[in-house]
Coordinates of C-alpha atoms in Angstrom, one line a residue:
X22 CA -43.6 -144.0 22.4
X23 CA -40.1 -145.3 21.6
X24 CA -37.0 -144.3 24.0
X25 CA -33.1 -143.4 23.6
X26 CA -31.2 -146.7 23.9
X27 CA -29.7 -146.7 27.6
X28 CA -26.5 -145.3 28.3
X29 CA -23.5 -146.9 29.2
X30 CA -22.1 -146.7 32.8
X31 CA -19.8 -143.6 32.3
X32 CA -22.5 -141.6 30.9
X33 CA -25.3 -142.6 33.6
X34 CA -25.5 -139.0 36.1
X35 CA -23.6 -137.1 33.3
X36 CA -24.9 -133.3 33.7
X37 CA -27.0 -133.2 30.5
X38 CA -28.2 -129.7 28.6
X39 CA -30.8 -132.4 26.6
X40 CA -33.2 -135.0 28.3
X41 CA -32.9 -138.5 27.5
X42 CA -36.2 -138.3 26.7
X43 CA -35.8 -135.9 23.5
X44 CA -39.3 -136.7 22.1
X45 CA -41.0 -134.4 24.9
X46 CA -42.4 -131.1 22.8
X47 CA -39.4 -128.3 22.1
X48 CA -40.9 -126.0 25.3
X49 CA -40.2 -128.3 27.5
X50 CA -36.9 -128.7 27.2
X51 CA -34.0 -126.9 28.9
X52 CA -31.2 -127.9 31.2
X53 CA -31.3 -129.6 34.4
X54 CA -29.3 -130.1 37.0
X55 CA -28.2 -133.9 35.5
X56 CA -30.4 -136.1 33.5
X57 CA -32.9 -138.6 35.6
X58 CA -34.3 -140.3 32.1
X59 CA -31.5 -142.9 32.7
X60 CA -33.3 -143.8 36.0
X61 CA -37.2 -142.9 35.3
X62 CA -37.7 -141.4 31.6
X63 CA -41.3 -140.8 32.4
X64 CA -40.8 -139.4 35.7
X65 CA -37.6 -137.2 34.0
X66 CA -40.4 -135.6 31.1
X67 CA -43.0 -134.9 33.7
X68 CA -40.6 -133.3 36.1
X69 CA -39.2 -131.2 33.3
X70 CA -42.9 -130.3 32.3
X71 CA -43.3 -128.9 35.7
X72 CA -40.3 -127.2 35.7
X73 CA -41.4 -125.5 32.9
X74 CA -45.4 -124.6 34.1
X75 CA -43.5 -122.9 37.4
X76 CA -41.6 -121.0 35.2
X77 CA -44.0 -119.7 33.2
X78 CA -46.1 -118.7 36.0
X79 CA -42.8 -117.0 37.2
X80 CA -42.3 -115.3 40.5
X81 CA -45.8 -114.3 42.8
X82 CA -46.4 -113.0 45.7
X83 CA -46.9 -116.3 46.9
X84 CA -43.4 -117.0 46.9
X85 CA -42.7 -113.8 48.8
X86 CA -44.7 -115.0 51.1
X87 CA -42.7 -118.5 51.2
X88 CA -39.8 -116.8 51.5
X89 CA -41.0 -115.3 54.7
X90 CA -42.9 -118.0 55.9
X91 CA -40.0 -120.7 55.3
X92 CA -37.4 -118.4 56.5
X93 CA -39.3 -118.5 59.7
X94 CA -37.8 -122.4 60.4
X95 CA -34.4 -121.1 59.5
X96 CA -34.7 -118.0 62.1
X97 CA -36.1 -120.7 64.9
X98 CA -33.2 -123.4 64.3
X99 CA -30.5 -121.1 64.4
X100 CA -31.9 -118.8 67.2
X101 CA -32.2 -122.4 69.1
X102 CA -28.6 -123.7 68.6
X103 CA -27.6 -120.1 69.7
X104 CA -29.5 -120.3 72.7
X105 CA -28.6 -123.2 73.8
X106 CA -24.9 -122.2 73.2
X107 CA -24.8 -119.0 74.8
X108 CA -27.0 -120.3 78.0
X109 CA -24.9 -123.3 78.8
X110 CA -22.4 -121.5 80.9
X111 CA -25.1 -119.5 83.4
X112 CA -27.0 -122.6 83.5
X113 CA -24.3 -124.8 85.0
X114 CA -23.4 -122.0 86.9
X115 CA -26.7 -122.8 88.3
X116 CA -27.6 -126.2 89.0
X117 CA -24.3 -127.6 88.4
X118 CA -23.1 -129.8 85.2
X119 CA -24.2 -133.5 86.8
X120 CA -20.9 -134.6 84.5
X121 CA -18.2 -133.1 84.9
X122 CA -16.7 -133.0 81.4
X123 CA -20.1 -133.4 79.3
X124 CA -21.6 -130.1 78.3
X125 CA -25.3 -132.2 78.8
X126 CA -27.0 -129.1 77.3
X127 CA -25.4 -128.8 74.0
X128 CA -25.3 -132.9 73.8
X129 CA -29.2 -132.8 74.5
X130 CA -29.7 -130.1 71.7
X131 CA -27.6 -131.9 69.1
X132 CA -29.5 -135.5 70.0
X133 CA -32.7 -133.5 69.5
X134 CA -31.5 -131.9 66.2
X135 CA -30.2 -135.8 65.1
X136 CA -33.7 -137.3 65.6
X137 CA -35.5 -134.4 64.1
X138 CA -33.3 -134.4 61.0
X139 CA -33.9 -138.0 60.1
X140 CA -37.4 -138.1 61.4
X141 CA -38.9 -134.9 59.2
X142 CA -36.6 -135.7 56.6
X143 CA -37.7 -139.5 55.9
X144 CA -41.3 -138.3 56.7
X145 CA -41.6 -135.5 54.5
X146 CA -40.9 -137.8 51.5
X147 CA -43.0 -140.5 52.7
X148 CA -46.7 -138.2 53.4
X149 CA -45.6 -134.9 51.8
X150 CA -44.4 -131.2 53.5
X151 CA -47.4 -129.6 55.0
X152 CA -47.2 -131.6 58.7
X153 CA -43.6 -130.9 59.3
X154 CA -44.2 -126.9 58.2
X155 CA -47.2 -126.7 60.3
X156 CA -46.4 -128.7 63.0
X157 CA -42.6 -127.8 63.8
X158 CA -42.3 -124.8 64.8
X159 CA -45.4 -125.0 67.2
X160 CA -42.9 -127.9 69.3
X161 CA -40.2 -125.9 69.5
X162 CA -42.0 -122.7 70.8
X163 CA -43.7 -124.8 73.7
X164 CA -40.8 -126.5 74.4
X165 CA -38.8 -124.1 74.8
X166 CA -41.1 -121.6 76.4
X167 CA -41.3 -124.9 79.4
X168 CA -37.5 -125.2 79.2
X169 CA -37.0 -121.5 81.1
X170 CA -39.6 -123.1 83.8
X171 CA -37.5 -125.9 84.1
X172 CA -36.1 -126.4 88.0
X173 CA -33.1 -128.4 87.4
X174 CA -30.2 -129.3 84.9
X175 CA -31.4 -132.5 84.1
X176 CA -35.3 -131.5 83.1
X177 CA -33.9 -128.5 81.2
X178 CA -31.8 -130.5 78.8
X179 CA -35.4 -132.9 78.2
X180 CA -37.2 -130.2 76.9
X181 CA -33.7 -128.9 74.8
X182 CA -34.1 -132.2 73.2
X183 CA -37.5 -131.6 72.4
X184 CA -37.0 -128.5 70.9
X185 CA -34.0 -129.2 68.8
X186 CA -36.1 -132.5 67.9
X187 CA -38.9 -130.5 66.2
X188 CA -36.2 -127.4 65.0
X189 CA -34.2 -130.2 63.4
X190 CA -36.2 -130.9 60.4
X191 CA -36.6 -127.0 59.8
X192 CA -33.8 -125.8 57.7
X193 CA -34.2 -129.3 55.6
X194 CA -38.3 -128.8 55.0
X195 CA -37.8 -125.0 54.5
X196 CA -35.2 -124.9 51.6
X197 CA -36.6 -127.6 50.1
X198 CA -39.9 -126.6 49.8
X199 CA -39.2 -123.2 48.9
X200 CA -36.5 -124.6 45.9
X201 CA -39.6 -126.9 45.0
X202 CA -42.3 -124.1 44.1
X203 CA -39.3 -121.2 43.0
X204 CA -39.2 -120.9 39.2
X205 CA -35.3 -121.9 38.3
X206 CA -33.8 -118.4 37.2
X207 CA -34.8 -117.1 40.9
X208 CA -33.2 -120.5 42.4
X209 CA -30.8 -117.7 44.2
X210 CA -33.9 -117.6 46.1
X211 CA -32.9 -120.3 48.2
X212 CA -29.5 -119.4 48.8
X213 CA -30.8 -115.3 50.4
X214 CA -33.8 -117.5 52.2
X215 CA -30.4 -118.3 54.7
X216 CA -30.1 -114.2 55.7
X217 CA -33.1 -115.7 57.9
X218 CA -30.8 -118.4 59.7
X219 CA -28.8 -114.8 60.7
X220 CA -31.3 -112.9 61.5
X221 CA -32.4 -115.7 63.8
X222 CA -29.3 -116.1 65.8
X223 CA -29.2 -111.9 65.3
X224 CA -32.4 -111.7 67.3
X225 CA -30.8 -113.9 69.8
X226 CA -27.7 -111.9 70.5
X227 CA -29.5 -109.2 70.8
X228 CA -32.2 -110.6 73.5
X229 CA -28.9 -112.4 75.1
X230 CA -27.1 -109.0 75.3
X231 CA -30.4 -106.9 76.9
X232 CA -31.1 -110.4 79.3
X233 CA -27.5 -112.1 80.0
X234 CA -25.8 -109.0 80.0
X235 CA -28.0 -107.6 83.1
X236 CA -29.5 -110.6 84.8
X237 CA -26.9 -113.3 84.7
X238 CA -24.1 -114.1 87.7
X239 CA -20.5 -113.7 86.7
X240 CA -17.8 -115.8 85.9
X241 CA -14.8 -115.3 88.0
X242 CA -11.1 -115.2 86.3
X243 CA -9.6 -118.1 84.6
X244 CA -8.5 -120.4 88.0
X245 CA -10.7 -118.7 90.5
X246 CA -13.4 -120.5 91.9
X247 CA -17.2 -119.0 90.6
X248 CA -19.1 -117.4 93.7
X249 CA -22.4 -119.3 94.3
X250 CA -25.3 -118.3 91.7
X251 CA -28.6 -118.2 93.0
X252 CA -31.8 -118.5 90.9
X253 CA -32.7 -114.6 91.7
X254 CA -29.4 -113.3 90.2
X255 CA -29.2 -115.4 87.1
X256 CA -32.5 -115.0 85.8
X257 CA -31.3 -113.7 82.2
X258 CA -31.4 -117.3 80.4
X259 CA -34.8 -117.7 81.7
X260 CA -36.2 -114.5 80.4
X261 CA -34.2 -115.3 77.2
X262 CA -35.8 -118.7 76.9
X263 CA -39.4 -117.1 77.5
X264 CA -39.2 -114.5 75.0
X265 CA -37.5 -116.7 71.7
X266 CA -40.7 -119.4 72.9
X267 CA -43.1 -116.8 72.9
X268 CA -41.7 -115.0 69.4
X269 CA -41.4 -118.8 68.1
X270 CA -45.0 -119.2 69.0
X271 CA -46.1 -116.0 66.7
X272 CA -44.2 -117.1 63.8
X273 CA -46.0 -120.9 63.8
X274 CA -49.2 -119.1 64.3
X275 CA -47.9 -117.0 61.2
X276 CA -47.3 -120.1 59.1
X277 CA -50.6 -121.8 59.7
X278 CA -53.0 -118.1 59.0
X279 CA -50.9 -116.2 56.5
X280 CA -50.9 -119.0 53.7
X281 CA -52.5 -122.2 53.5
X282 CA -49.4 -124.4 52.2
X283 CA -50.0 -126.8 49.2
X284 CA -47.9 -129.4 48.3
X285 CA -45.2 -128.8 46.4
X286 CA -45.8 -130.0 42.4
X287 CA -42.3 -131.4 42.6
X288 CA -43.3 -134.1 44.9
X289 CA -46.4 -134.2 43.9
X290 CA -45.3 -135.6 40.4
X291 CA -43.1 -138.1 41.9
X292 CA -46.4 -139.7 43.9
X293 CA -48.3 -139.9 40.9
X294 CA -50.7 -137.2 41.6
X295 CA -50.7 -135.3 38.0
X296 CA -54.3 -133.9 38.6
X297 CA -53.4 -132.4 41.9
X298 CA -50.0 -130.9 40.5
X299 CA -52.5 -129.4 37.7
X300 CA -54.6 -128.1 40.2
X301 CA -52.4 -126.4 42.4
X302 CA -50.6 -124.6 39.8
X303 CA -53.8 -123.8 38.1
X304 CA -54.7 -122.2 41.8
X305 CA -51.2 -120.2 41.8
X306 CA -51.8 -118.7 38.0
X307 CA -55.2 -117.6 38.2
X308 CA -55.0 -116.0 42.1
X309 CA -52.1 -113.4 40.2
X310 CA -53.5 -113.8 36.8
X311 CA -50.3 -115.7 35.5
X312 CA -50.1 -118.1 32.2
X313 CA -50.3 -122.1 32.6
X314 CA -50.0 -124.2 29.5
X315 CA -49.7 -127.3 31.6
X316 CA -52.8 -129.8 31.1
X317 CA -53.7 -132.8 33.0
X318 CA -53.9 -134.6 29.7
X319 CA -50.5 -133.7 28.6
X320 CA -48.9 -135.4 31.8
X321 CA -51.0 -138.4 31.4
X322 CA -49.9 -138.8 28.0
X323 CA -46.4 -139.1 29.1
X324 CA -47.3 -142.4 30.9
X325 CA -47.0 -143.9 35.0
X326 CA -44.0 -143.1 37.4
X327 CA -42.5 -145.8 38.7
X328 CA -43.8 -147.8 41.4
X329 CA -46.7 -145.1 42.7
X330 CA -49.2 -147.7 42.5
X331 CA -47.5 -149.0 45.1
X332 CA -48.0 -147.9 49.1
X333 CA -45.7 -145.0 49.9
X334 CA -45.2 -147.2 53.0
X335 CA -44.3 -149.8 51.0
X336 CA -40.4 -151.6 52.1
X337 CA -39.5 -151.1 48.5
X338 CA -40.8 -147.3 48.2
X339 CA -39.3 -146.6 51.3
X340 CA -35.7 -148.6 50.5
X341 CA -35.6 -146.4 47.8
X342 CA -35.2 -143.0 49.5
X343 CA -32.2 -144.3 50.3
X344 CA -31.0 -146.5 47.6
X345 CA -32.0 -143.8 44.7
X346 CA -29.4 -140.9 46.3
X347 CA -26.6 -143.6 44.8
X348 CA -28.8 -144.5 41.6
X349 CA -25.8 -144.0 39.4
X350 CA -21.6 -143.7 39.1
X351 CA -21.7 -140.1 39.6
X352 CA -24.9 -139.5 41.5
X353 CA -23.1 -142.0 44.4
X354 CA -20.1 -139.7 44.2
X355 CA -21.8 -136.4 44.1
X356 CA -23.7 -137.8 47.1
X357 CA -20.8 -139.1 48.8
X358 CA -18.6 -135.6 49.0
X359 CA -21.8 -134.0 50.3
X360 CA -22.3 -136.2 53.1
X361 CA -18.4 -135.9 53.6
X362 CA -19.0 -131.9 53.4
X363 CA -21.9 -131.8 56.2
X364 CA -19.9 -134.5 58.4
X365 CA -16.8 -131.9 58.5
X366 CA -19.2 -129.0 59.3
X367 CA -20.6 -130.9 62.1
X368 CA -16.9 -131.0 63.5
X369 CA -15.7 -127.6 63.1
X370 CA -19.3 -125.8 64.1
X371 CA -19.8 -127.1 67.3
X372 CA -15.8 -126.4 67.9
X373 CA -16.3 -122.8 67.7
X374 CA -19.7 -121.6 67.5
X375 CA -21.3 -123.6 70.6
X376 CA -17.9 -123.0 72.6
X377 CA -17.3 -118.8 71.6
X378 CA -18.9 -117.8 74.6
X379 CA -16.3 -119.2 76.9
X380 CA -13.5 -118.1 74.5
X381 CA -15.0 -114.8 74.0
X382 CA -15.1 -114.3 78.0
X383 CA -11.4 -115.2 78.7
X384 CA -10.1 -113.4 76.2
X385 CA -11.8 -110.2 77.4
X386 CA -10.2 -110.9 81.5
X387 CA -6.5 -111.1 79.1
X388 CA -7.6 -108.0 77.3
X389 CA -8.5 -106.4 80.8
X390 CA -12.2 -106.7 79.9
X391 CA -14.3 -108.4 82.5
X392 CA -18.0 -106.9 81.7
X393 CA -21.0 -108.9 80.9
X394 CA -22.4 -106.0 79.0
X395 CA -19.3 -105.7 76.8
X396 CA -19.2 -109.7 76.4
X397 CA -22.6 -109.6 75.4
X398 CA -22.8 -106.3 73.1
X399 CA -19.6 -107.7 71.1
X400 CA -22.0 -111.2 70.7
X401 CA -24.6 -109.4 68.9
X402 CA -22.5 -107.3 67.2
X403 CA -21.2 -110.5 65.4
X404 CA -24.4 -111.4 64.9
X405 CA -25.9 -108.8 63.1
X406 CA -22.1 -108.8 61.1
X407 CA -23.6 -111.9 59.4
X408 CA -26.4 -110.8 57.8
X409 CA -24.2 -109.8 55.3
X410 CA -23.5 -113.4 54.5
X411 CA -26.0 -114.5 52.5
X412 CA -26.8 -111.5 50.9
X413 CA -23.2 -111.5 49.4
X414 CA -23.3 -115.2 48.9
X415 CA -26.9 -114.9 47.0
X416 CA -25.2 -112.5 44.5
X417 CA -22.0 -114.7 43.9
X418 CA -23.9 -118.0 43.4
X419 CA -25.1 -116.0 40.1
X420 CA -21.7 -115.0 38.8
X421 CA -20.5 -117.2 35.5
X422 CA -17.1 -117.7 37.1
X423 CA -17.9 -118.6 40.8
X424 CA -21.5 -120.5 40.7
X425 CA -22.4 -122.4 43.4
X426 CA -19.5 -124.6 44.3
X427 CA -16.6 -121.7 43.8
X428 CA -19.1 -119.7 46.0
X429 CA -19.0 -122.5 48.8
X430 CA -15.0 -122.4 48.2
X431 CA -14.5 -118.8 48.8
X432 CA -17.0 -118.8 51.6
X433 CA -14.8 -122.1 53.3
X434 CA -11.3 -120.3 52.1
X435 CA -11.8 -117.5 53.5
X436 CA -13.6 -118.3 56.6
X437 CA -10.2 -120.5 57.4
X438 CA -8.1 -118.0 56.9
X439 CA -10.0 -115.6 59.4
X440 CA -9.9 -118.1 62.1
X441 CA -6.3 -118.6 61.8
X442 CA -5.8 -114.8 62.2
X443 CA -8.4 -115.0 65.2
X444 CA -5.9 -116.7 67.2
X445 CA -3.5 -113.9 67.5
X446 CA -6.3 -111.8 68.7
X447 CA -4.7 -109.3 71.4
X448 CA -7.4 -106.2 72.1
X449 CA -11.0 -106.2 72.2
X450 CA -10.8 -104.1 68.9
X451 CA -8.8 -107.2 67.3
X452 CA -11.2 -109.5 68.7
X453 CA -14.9 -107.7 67.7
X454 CA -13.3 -107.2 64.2
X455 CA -12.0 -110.4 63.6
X456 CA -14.9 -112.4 64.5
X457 CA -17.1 -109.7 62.8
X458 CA -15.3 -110.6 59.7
X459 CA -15.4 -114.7 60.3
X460 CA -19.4 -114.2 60.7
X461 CA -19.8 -112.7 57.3
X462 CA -17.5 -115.0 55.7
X463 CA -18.9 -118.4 57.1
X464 CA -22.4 -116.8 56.2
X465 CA -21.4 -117.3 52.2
X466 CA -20.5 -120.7 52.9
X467 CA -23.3 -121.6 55.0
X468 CA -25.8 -120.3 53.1
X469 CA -24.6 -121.3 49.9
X470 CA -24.4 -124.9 51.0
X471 CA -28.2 -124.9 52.9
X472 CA -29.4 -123.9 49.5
X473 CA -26.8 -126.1 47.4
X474 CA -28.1 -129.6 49.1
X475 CA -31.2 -129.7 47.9
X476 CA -30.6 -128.1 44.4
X477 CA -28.7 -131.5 43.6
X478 CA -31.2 -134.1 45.4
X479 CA -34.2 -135.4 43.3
X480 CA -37.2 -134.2 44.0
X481 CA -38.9 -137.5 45.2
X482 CA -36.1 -138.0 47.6
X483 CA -35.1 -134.6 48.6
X484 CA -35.8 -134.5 51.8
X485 CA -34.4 -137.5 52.9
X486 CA -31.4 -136.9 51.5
X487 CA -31.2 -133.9 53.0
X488 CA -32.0 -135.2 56.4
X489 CA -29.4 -137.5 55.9
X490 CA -26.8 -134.9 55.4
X491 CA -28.2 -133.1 58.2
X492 CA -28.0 -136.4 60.1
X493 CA -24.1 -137.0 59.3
X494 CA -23.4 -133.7 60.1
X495 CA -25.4 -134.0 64.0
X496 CA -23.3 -137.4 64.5
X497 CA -20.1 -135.4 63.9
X498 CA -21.6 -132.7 66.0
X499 CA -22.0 -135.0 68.9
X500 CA -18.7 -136.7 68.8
X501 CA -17.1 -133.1 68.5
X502 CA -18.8 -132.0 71.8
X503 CA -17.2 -135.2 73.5
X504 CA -14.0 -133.9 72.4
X505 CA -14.2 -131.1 72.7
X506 CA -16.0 -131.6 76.8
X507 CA -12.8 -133.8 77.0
X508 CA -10.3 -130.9 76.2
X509 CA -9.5 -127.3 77.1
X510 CA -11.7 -125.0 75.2
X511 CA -10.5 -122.3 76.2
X512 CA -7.4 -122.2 74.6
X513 CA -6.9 -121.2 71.0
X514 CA -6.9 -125.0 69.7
X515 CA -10.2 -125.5 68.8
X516 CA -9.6 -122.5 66.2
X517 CA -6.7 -124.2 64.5
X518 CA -8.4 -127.2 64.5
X519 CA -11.9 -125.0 62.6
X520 CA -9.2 -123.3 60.7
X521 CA -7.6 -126.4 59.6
X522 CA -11.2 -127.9 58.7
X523 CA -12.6 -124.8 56.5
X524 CA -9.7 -125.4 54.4
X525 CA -10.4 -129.5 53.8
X526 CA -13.7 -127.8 53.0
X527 CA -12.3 -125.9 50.5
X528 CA -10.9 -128.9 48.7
X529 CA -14.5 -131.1 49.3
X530 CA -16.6 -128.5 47.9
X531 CA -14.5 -127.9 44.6
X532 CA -14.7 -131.9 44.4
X533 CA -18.2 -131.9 43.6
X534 CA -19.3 -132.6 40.2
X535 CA -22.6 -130.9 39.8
X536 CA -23.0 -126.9 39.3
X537 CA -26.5 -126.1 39.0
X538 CA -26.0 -122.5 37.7
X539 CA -28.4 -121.7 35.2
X540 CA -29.8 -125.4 35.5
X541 CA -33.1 -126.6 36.7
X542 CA -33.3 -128.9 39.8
X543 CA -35.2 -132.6 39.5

């Protein structure tokens, strides 16, 4: 079978409406995200064959049942990092911070979430999805359930670590596998299967405000010594920590009874499996009674992917999880500005997100509110705010003149904006509404750019390059709780600072060359 003469440098990573490969049969061809054939043209004809069998079987209640199931991770990982934020100031209240300037708890929680980004992200390309699915959110709701037990400062950051170490690999697993059985004109899928990340952290604010609200010891005013917090007054992050373990624990027994997850055909064609990729789509189509043209002998005729005879443990295979996210001139710079784009995140969330509860309790003493109830109500009123998010953000990632990427820039625009205005907050009215407003706009970005990432990965390195994003964006995360320990948080300069970041972001995001609107993902 003859192939297209190789292209020259400046067209290598070009997005492409035709395969390289333009001998595949007329069905199979449509538009993906950018053309692989310069790379692998037998991997690029098989992946486009699959593409095609998923969208011919269409949309099932199997996927309706992924999106559940895989929004699950995204509620646990954000319901974590919110956890961990909003506990960090009754439990040092507590035991006492060991260090002085360190907040140990969110340092432990962002390690944890480092590890278990690069860990389940290299892994899950290495031996597949189903382990990380199954096994991840099991860890974190044992973990965390034994965190609330936990009789000092020190042992309760180890089993934070732990936790964010299993919850780290979630939202990276959960949006890829879901993008990697979704047919491609319901990819906007992906981006509404974030309105879980806010109902997770929505859940939280609304145990915090029954638990931390009525069970916690109080802060003083801004100078004034704390009065001694015993463990019988302050039980509210305990009982917090017990109940998001134990509703963590449900959902992973969910995952493992409701559906028996199969690897996705995506990844599957990248090891060289063609008769398992047959198989489970054959399994899909004839459960809801669904068309499938694919055959086993049509994916054989296209020939062998490179290098599957090989051990997926092989120093070449694995070198090339890596190596193949820079394959070509514009693949290198599309993966580049991402990286850059989760690095800045990891700066900017931490800075506001992890530190609002101290914020949100000072400015309530300067608006003359000093109530744990009202602290704690306006919390999970901003949390529920957000669910809006996504759902507004899955609608826009449709729209001819936004897409993806002018989604992401509105969502990062206007999220800058509202944190610049959040800084002249004066009442509690000013401040619910304002932050009300920033939790809905950061929701478009946010959920936009969890489903973005792995639309523009390859499929046989997709989770690595998505842990590796994830991983950037921890190391930035770390290095802004440093400074941020090191500084006064509880002045307004860590919102200019976010403010000034979501609108670099705005400038990064439109940088990025690939829109995959209306294009298939490889």
């Amino acid at each position: 079978m003859s192939q297209s003469p190789s292209p020259s440098a400046d067209e290598k990573g070009v997005i492409s409406s035709v395969q390289s490969a333009d001998d595949r049969p007329s069905h199979f061809r449509g538009a993906e995200v950018y053309d692989i054939g310069v790379i692998d043209p037998v991997l690029a004809k098989k992946v486009a064959a699959v593409n095609d069998a998923i969208d011919e079987i269409g949309l099932t209640p199997y996927h309706w049942k992924l999106f559940c199931l895989n929004g699950f991770g995204y509620a646990v990982d954000s319901m974590l990092i919110v956890l961990q934020g909003i506990t960090q100031p009754m439990i040092e209240l507590e035991y006492k911070n060991p260090h002085p300037k360190i907040k140990g708890i969110s340092m432990a929680s962002a390690i944890g979430l480092l590890a278990g980004a690069l860990f389940w992200g290299f892994s899950a390309d290495i031996i597949g999805r189903k382990i990380a699915f199954n096994a991840t959110l099991f860890i974190c709701a044992i973990s965390t359930i034994l965190a609330g037990a936990m009789p000092n400062y020190v042992s309760f950051a180890t089993f934070v670590a732990i936790a964010g170490f299993s919850a780290g690999g979630n939202y990276i697993l959960d949006s890829t596998v879901f993008l990697e059985f979704v047919p491609s004109k319901k990819a906007w899928l992906v981006t509404l299967l974030s309105i879980w990340w806010a109902v997770g952290y929505t859940v939280a604010g609304l145990f915090a405000w029954a638990f931390l609200s009525n069970y916690s010891c109080k802060f003083g005013p801004p100078g004034v010594k704390p009065a001694p917090c015993a463990r019988a007054d302050n039980m509210g992050w305990r009982y917090l920590h017990w109940s998001l373990g134990a509703l963590t624990l449900v959902l992973s027994v969910l995952r493992v009874t409701v559906l028996r997850l199969q690897h996705p055909a995506k990844w599957l064609i990248t090891q060289g499996r063609d008769a398992e990729v047959v198989e489970n789509l054959s399994g899909i189509a004839t459960k809801y009674n669904r068309p499938l043209s694919l055959t086993l002998e049509q994916l054989l005729a296209y020939g062998e992917v490179s290098d599957t005879r090989k051990s997926p443990w092989s120093p070449r295979r694995i070198r090339a999880h890596v190596s193949a996210l820079f394959e070509t001139r514009k693949l290198a710079y599309s993966t580049t500005i991402l990286f850059l784009t989760w690095a800045i995140i990891g700066i900017a969330y931490p800075l506001f997100y992890v530190f609002l509860p101290y914020y949100l309790a000072l400015r309530g003493y300067k608006a003359g509110v000093s109530s744990n109830y009202l602290t704690w109500r306006n919390f999970a009123v901003n949390k529920i705010c957000g669910l809006f998010g996504p759902i507004i953000a899955a609608y826009l990632v449709q729209t001819k003149f936004l897409g993806r990427r002018g989604t992401l820039a509105t969502g990062s625009l206007l999220t800058g904006i509202f944190l610049f205005g959040y800084t002249q907050v004066k009442t509690p009215q000013q401040n619910l509404g304002i932050v009300c407003a920033i939790s809905v706009v950061s929701n478009i970005f946010y959920g936009t750019l969890y489903a973005y990432t792995p639309e523009i990965l390859p499929s046989a390195h997709r989770a690595t390059g998505s842990g590796l994003a994830v991983g950037v964006n921890r190391v930035m995360g770390i290095i802004a709780i440093i400074v941020a320990s090191y500084s006064d948080v509880t002045t307004t300069a860590p919102l200019f600072i976010c403010a000034a970041l979501f609108f670099l972001l705005t400038l990064t995001v439109l940088a990025l060359p690939f829109e995959p609107r209306g294009r298939k993902s490889v």
